[in-house]
CSV table of C-alpha atoms in Angstrom, one decimal:
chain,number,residue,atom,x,y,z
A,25,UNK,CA,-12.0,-130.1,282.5
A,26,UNK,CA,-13.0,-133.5,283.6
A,27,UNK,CA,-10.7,-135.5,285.6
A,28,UNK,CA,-8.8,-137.6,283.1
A,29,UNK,CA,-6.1,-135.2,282.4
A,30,UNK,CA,-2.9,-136.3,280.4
A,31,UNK,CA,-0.3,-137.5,282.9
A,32,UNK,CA,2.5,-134.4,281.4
A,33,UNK,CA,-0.4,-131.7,281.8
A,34,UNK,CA,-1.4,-133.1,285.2
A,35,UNK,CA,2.6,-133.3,286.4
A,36,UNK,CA,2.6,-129.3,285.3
A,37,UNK,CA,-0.3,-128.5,287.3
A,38,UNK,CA,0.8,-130.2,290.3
A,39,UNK,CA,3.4,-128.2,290.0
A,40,UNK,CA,6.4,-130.3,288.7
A,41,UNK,CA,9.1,-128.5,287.3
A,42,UNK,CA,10.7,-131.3,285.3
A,43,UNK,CA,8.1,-132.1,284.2
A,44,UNK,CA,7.1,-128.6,283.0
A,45,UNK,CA,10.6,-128.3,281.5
A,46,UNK,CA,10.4,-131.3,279.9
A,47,UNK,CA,7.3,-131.0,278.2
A,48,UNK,CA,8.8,-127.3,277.2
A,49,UNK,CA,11.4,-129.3,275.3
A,50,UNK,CA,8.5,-131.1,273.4
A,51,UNK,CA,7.4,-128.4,272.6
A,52,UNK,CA,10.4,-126.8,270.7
A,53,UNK,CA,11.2,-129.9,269.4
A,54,UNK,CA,7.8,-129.8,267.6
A,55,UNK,CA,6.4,-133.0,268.9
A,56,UNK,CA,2.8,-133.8,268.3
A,57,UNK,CA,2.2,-136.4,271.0
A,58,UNK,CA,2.0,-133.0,273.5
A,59,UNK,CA,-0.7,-131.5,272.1
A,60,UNK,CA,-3.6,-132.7,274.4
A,61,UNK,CA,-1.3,-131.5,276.8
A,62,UNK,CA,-1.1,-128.1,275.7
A,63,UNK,CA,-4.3,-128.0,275.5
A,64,UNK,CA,-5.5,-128.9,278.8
A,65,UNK,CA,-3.0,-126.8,280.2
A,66,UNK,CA,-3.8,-123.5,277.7
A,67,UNK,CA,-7.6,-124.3,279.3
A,68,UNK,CA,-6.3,-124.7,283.2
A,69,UNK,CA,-4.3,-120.8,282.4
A,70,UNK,CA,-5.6,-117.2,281.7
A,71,UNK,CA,-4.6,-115.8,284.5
A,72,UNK,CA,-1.1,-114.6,284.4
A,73,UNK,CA,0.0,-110.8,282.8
A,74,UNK,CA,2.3,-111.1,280.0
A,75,UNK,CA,5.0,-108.7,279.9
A,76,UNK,CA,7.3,-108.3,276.7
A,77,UNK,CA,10.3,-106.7,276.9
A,78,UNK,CA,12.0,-106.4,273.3
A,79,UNK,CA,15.1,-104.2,272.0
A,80,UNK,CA,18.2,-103.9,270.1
A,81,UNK,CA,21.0,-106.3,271.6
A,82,UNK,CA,23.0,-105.1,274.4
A,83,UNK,CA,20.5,-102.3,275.4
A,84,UNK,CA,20.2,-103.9,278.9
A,85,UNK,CA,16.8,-106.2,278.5
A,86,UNK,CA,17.9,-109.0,280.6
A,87,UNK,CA,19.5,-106.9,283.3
A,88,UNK,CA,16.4,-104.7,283.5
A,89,UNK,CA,14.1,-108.5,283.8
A,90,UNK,CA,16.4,-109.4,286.9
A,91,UNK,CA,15.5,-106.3,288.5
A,92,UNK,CA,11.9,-106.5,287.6
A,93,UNK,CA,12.2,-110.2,289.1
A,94,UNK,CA,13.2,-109.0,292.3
A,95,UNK,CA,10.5,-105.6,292.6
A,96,UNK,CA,8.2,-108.2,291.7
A,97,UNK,CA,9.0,-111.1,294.2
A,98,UNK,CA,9.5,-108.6,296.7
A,99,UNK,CA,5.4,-107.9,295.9
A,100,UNK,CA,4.9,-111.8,296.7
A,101,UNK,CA,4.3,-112.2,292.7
A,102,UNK,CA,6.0,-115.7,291.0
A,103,UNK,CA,7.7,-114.8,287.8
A,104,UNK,CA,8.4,-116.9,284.6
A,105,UNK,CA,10.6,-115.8,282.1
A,106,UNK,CA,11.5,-117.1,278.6
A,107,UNK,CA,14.6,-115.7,277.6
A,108,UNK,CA,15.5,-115.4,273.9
A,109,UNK,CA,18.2,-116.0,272.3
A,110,UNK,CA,20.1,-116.2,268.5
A,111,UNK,CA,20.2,-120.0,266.7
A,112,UNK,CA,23.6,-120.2,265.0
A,113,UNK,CA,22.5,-119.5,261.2
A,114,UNK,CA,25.3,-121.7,260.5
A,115,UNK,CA,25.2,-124.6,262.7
A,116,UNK,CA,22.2,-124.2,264.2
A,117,UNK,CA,23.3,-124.3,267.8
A,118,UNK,CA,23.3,-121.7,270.0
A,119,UNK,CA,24.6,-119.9,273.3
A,120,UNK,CA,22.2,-118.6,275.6
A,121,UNK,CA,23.4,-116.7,277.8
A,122,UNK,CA,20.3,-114.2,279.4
A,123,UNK,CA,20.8,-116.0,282.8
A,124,UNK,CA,24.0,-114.7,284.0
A,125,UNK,CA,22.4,-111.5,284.3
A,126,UNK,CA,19.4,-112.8,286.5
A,127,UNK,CA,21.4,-115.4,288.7
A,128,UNK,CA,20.7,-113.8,292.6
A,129,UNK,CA,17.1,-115.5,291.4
A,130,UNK,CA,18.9,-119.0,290.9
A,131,UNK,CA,17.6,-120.5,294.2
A,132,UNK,CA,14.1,-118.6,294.2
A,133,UNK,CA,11.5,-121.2,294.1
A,134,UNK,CA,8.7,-118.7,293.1
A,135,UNK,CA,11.3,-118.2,289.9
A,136,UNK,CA,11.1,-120.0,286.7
A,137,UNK,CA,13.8,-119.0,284.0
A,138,UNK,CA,13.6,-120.6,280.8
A,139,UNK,CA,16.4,-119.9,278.1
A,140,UNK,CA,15.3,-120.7,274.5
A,141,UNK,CA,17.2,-120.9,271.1
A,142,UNK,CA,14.8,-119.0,268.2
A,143,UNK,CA,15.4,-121.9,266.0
A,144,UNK,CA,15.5,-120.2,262.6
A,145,UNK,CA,12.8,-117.8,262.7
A,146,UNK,CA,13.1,-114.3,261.8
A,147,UNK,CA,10.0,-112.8,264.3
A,148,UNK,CA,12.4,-112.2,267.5
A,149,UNK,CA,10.9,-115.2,269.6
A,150,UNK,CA,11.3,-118.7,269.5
A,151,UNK,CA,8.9,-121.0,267.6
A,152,UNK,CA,7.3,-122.4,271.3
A,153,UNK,CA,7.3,-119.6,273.1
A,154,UNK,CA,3.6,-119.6,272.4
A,155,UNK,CA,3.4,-123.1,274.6
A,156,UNK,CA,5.7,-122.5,277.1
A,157,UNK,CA,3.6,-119.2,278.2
A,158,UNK,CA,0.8,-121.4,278.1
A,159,UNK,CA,2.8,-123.7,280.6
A,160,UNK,CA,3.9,-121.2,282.9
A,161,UNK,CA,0.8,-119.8,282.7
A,162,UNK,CA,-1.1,-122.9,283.7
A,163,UNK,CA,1.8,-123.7,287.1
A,164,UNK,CA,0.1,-120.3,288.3
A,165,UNK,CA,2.9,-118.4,287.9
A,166,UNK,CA,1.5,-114.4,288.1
A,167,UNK,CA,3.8,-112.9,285.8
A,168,UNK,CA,5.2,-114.0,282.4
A,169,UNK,CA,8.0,-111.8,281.0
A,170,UNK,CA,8.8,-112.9,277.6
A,171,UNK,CA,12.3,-111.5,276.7
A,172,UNK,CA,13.5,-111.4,272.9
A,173,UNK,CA,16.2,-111.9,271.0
A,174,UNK,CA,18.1,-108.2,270.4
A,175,UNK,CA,15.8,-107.2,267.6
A,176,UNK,CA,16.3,-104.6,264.9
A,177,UNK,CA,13.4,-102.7,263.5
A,178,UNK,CA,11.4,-105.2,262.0
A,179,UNK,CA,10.9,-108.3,264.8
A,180,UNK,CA,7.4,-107.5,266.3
A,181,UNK,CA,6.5,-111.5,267.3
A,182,UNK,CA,5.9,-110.3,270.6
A,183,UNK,CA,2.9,-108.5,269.7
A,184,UNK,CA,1.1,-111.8,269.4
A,185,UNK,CA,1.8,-112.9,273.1
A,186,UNK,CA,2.2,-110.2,275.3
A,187,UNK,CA,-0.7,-108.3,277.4
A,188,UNK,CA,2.0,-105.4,277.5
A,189,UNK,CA,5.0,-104.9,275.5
A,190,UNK,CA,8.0,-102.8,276.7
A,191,UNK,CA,10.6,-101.4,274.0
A,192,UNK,CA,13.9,-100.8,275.4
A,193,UNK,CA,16.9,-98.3,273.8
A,194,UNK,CA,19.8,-96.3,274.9
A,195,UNK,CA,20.7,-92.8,273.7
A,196,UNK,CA,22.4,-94.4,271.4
A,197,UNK,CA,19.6,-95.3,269.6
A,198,UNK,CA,19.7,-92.8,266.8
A,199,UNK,CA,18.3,-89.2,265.6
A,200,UNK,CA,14.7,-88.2,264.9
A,201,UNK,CA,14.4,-89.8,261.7
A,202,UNK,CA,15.4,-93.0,263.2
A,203,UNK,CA,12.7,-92.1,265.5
A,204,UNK,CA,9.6,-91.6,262.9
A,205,UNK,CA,10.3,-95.2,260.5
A,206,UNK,CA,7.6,-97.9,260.7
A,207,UNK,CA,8.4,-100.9,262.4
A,208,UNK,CA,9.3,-101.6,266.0
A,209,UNK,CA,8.9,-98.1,266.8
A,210,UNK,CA,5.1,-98.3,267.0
A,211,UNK,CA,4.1,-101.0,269.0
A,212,UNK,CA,5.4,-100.3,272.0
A,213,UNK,CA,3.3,-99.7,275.5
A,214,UNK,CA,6.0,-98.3,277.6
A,215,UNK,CA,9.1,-96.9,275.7
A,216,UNK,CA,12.2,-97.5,278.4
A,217,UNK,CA,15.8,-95.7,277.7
A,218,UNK,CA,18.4,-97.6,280.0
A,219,UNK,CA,21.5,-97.0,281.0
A,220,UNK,CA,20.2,-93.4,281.8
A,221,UNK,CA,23.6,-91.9,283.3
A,222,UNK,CA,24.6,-92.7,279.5
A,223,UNK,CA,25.1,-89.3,278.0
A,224,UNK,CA,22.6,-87.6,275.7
A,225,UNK,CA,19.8,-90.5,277.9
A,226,UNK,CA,17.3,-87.1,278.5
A,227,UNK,CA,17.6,-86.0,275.2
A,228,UNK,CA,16.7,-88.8,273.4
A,229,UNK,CA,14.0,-89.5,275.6
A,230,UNK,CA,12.8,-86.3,274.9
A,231,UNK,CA,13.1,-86.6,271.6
A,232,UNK,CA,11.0,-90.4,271.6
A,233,UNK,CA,8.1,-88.8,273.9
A,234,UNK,CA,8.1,-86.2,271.1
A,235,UNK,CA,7.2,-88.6,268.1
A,236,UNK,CA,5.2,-90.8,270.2
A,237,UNK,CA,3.3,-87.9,271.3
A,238,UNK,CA,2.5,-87.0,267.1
A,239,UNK,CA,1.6,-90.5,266.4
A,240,UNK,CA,-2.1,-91.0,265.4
A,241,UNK,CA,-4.1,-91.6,269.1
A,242,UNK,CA,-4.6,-95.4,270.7
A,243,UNK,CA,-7.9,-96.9,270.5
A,244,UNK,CA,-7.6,-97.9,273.9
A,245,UNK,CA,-6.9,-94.4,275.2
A,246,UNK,CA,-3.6,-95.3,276.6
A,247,UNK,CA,-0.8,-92.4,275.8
A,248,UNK,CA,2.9,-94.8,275.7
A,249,UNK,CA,5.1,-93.2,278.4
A,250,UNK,CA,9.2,-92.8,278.3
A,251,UNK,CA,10.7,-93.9,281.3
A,252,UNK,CA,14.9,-93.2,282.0
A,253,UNK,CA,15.9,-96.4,284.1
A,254,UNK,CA,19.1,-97.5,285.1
A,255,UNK,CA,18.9,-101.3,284.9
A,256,UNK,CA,22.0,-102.3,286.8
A,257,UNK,CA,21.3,-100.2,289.7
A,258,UNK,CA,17.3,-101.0,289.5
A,259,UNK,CA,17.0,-97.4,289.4
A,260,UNK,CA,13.5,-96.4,287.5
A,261,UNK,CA,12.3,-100.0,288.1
A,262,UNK,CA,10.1,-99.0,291.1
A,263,UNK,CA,8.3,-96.4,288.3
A,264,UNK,CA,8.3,-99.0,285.1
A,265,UNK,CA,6.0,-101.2,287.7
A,266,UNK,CA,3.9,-98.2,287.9
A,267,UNK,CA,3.4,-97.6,284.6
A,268,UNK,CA,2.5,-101.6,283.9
A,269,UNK,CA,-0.2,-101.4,286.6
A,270,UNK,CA,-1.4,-97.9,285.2
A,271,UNK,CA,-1.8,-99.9,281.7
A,272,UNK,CA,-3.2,-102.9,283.0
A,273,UNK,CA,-5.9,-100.0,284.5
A,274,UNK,CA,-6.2,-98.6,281.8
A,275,UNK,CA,-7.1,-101.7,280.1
A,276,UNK,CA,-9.3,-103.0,282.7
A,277,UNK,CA,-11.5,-99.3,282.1
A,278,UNK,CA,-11.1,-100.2,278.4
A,279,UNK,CA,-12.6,-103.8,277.9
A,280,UNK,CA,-13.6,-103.0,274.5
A,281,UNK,CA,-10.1,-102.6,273.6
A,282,UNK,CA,-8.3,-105.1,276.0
A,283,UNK,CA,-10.8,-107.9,274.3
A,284,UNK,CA,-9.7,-106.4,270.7
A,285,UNK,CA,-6.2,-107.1,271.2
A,286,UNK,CA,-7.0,-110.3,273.2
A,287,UNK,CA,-8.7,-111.6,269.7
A,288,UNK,CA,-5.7,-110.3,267.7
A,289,UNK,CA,-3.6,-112.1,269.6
A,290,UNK,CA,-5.8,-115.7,269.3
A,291,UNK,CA,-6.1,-114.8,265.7
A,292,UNK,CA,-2.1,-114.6,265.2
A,293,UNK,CA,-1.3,-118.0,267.9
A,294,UNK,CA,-4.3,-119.9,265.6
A,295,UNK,CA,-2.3,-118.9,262.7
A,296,UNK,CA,0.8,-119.6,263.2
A,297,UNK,CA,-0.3,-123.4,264.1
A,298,UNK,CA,-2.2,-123.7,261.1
A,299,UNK,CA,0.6,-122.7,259.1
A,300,UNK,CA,3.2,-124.9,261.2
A,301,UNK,CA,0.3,-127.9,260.4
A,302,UNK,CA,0.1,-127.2,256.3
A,303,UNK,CA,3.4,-126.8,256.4
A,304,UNK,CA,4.0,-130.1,257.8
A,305,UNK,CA,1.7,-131.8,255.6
A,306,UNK,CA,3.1,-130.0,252.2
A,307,UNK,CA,6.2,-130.2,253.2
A,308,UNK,CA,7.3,-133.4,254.7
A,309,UNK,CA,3.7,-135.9,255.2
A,310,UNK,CA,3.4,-138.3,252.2
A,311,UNK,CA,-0.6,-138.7,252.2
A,312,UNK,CA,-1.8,-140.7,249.4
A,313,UNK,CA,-4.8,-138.6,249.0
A,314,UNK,CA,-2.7,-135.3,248.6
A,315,UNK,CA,0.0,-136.9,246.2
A,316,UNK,CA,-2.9,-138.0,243.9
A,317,UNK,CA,-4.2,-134.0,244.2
A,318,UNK,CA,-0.4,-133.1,243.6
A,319,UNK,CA,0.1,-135.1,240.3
A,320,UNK,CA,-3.8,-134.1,238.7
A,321,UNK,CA,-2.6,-130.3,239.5
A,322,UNK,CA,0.8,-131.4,237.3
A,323,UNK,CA,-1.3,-133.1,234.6
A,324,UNK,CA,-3.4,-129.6,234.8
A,325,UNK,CA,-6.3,-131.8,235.6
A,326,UNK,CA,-6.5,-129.1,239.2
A,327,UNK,CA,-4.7,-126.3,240.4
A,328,UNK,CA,-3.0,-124.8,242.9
A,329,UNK,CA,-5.9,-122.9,244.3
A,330,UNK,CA,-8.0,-125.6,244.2
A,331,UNK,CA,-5.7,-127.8,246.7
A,332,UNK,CA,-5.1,-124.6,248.9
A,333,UNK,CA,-8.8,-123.9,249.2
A,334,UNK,CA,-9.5,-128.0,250.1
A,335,UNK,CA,-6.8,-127.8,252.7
A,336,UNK,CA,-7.8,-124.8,254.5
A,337,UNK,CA,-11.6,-126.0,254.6
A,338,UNK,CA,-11.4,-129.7,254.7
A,339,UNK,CA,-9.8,-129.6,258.3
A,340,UNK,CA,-12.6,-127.1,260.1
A,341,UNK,CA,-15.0,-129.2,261.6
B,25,UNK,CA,15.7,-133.5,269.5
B,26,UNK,CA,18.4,-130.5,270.0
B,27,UNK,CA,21.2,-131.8,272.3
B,28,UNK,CA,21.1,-128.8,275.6
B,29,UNK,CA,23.6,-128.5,277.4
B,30,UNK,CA,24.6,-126.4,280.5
B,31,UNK,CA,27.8,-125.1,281.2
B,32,UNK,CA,29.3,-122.7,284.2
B,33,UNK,CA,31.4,-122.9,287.2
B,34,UNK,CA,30.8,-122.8,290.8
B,35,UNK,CA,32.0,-121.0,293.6
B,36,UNK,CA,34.7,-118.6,293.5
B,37,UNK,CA,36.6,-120.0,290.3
B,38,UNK,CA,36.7,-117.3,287.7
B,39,UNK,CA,39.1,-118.7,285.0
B,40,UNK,CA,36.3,-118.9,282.2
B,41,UNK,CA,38.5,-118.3,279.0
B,42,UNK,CA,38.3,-122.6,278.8
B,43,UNK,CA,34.6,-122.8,279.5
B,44,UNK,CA,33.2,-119.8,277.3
B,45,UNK,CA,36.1,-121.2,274.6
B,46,UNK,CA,33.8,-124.4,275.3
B,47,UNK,CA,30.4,-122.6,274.7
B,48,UNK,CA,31.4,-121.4,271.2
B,49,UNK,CA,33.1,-125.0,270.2
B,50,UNK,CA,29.6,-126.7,271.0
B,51,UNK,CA,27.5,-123.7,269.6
B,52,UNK,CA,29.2,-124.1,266.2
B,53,UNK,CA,28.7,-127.9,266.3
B,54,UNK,CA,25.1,-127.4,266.7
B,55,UNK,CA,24.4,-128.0,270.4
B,56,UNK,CA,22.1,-125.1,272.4
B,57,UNK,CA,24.6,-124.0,275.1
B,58,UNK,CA,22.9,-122.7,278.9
B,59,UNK,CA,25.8,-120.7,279.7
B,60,UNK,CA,25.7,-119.5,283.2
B,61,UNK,CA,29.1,-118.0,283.5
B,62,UNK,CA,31.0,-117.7,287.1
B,63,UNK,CA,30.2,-117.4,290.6
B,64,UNK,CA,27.4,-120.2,291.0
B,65,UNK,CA,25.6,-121.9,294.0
B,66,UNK,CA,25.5,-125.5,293.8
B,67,UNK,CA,21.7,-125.2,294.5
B,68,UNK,CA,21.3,-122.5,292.1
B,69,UNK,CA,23.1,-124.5,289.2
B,70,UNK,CA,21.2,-127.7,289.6
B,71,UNK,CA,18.3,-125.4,289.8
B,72,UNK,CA,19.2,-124.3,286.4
B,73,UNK,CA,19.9,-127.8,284.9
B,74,UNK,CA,16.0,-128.8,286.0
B,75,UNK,CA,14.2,-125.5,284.7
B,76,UNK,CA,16.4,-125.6,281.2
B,77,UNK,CA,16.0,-129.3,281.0
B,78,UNK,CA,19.1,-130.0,280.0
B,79,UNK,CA,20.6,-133.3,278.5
B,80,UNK,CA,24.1,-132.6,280.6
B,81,UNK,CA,25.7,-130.3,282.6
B,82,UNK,CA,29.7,-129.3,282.6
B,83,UNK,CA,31.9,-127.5,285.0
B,84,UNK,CA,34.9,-126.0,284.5
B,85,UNK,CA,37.0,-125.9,288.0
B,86,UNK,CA,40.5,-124.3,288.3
B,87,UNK,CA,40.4,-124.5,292.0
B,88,UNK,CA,41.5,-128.0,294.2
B,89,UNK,CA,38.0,-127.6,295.5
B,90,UNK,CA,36.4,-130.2,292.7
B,91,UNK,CA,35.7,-133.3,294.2
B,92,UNK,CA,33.4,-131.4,297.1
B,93,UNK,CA,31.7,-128.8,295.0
B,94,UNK,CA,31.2,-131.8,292.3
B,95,UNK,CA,30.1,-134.1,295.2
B,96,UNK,CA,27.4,-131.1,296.2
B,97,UNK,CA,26.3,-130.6,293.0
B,98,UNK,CA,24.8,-134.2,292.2
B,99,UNK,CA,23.4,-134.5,295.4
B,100,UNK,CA,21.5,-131.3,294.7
B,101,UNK,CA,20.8,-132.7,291.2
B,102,UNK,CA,19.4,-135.8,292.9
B,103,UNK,CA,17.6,-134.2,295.5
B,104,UNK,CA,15.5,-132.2,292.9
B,105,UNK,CA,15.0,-135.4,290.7
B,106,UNK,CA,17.6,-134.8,288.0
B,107,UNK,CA,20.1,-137.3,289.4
B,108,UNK,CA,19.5,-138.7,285.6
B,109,UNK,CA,21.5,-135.8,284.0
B,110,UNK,CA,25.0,-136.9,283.2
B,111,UNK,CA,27.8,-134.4,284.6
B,112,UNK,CA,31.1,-133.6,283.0
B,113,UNK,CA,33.9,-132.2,284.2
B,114,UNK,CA,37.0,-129.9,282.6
B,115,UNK,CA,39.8,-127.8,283.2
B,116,UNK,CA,42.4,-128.9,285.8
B,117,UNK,CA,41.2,-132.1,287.0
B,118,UNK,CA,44.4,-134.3,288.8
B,119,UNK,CA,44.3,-137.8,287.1
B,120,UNK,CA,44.5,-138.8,290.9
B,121,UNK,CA,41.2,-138.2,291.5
B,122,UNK,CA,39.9,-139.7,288.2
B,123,UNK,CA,38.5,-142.6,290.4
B,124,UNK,CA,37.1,-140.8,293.2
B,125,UNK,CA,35.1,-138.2,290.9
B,126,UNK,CA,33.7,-141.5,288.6
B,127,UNK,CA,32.3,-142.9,292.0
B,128,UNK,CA,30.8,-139.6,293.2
B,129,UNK,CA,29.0,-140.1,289.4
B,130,UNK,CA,31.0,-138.1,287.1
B,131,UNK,CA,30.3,-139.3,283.7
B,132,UNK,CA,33.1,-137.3,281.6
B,133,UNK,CA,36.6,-135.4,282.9
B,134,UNK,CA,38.2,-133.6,280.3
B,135,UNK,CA,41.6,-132.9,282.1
B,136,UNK,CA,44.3,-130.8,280.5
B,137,UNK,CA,45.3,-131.9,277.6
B,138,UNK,CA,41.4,-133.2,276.0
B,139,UNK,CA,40.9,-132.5,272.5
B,140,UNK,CA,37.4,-130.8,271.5
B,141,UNK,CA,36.5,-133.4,269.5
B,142,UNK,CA,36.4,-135.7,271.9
B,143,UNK,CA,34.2,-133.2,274.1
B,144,UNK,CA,31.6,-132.6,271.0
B,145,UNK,CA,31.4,-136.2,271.0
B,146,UNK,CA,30.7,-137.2,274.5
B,147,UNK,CA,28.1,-134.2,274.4
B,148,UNK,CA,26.4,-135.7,271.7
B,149,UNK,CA,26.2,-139.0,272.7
B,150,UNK,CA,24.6,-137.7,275.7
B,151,UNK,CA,21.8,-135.9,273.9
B,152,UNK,CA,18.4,-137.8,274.8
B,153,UNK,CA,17.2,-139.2,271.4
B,154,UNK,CA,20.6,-140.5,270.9
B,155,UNK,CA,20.5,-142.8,273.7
């Protein structure tokens, strides 16, 4: 990039933290005068590792990030985290409350915690989480751990940001035909049953490393490990970190692979900002142009298709 | 813009039934509540109030140690450039020290007694593209 960044993006990379919150707040507010911002800033990153960490609610997620935050300080890394959290269906507010559970990092400089509300959608993550990894990512920090919402068996969002996604259960997760469904079963990198001293913990992760072990093979070559880790305690964190660096290995011998998922995961951010654009022009932007196009598909002068094709191609330069 | 606010205690004051109470009130009136719980630095929540950008910050004290923990607080707060962010203040406040907490820069004490209506409102108002 040249030197005439905008002022927000150049605050973030000097390292502001207001600033960086601030323009996070943009972000999830869905306000357009940031977006040469993100942008510069999405150009300035690339270097952090993305860790997801999704599971039912309860399981243990955030007390397992706060001991992952202090393995990995302890290693001289700086951690980010967005946190996850329910929108009230109802009133649209929300209590986010992933913090508590990570507050001996509250006075850690090299420690960025961000909670966020998932503002109506249904994928596990918040609408800006794509943005706000690109912030973090940009202030240098080394690892991002995106945390979501407690998720059922459906929310697979993080698949679209994460370099490495990390499922967590308990033993209470359910029998071997829980185990077998479709959904958030499969996309897991590392499979993680906390609160090990939980009985019936070595069972069911006997029972997971069974099915995984029958799934159809990874492209990448990477076999999904079950790890027993005891989140309160830390105990099992030490080997978790093992496994991520064995993955990121693995990756790294895999490029083909690594780059594969890389382009997924453009494909999916590009897509949901084009949808959040059409959506915005459909749905609330009165163009004269378009409500001309609207009333000739009325007066079946057009059609629906034609519109949707002219919208899609009119905006690729 | 969604109205964030930031709510915990400091210290050693654990009497959070009035605070969490708090939390749910503003949740269900639309507000995104940072809920921090007990047993915070002062650093550590101002800390908190920079990184989640939040529009105001309340503490809940049970303890007669208010006036120096709030004191602490917005210093820290000013220290790390969020001197802007309005603080509140509930649970048992003594109307004696009403003055001395508004000069410290207390923008809101909700003393026994406040209805939550009054609280919604004042945490509204504070919300940045309301002002």
């Amino acid at each position: 990039m040249s030197g005439a960044l905008p002022p927000a993006a150049a605050a973030v990379l000097a390292g502001g933290r207001r600033a960086a919150a601030r323009l996070l707040s943009l972000a999830e507010a869905g306000d357009s005068g940031i977006t040469t911002d993100i942008k510069a800033l999405y150009r300035a990153g690339g270097q952090a590792r993305i860790i997801g960490i999704t599971g039912p609610p309860g399981v243990g997620k955030s007390t397992l990030v706060d001991g992952l935050i202090s393995q990995l300080r302890a290693a001289g890394k700086r951690v980010a985290v967005i946190s996850v959290d329910p929108s009230s269906p109802v009133s649209g507010g929300a209590v986010l409350g992933d913090r508590i559970r990570m507050s001996r990092h509250a006075e850690d400089d090299g420690v960025f915690i961000r909670s966020m509300a998932a503002r109506g959608t249904l994928g596990g993550l918040a609408p800006a989480t794509g943005d706000a990894v690109t912030i973090f990512d940009a202030m240098g920090f080394d690892i991002i751990i995106v945390e979501t919402v407690g998720v059922g068996q459906n929310e697979v969002d993080i698949l679209s940001h994460a370099h490495i996604v990390l499922l967590l259960q308990t033993a209470h997760g359910g029998d071997d035909v829980q185990m077998v469904k479709a959904g958030i079963l499969e996309i897991a990198d590392i499979y993680v049953v906390n609160k090990a001293d939980a009985p019936g913990s070595e069972k069911f992760a006997r029972a997971l490393a069974e099915v995984i072990a029958h799934g159809a093979p990874r492209t990448d070559g990477w076999a999904p490990p079950v790890l027993l880790t005891m989140g309160i305690e830390g105990s099992g964190v030490a080997a978790l970190l093992d496994q991520i660096d064995g993955f990121f290995a693995r990756q790294a011998a895999a490029p083909l692979a690594a780059q594969a998922r890389q382009a997924r995961q453009v494909r999916a951010r590009v897509l949901a900002l084009a949808d959040a654009a059409l959506r915005r022009r459909l749905g609330t932007a009165r163009e004269a142009g378009l409500e001309a196009l609207i009333a000739a598909i009325i007066a079946r002068k057009s059609d629906p298709h034609e519109l949707a094709a002219a919208l899609v191609h009119s905006s690729v330069p | 813009m969604t109205v964030r606010c930031l709510l915990g205690m400091l210290g050693t004051d654990v009497h959070s039934k009035g605070i969490r109470t708090l939390a749910q009130i503003l949740r269900d009136a639309g507000i995104e509540v940072i809920y921090i719980g007990e047993h915070n630095t002062v650093e550590g929540m101002a800390r908190a109030v920079v990184d989640e950008d939040a529009d105001i910050v309340g503490v809940s004290f049970s303890s007669a140690a208010y006036i120096e923990y709030t004191r602490q607080l917005i210093a820290a707060m000013k220290r790390l450039g969020a001197g802007d962010v309005p603080v509140m203040l509930g649970g048992i406040i003594h109307p004696d020290d009403y003055g001395v907490l508004r000069e410290i820069g207390v923008s809101g004490i909700f003393g026994p007694g406040s209805l939550m209506e009054d609280i919604i409102a004042f945490v509204r108002a504070k919300g940045r593209s309301n002002i």
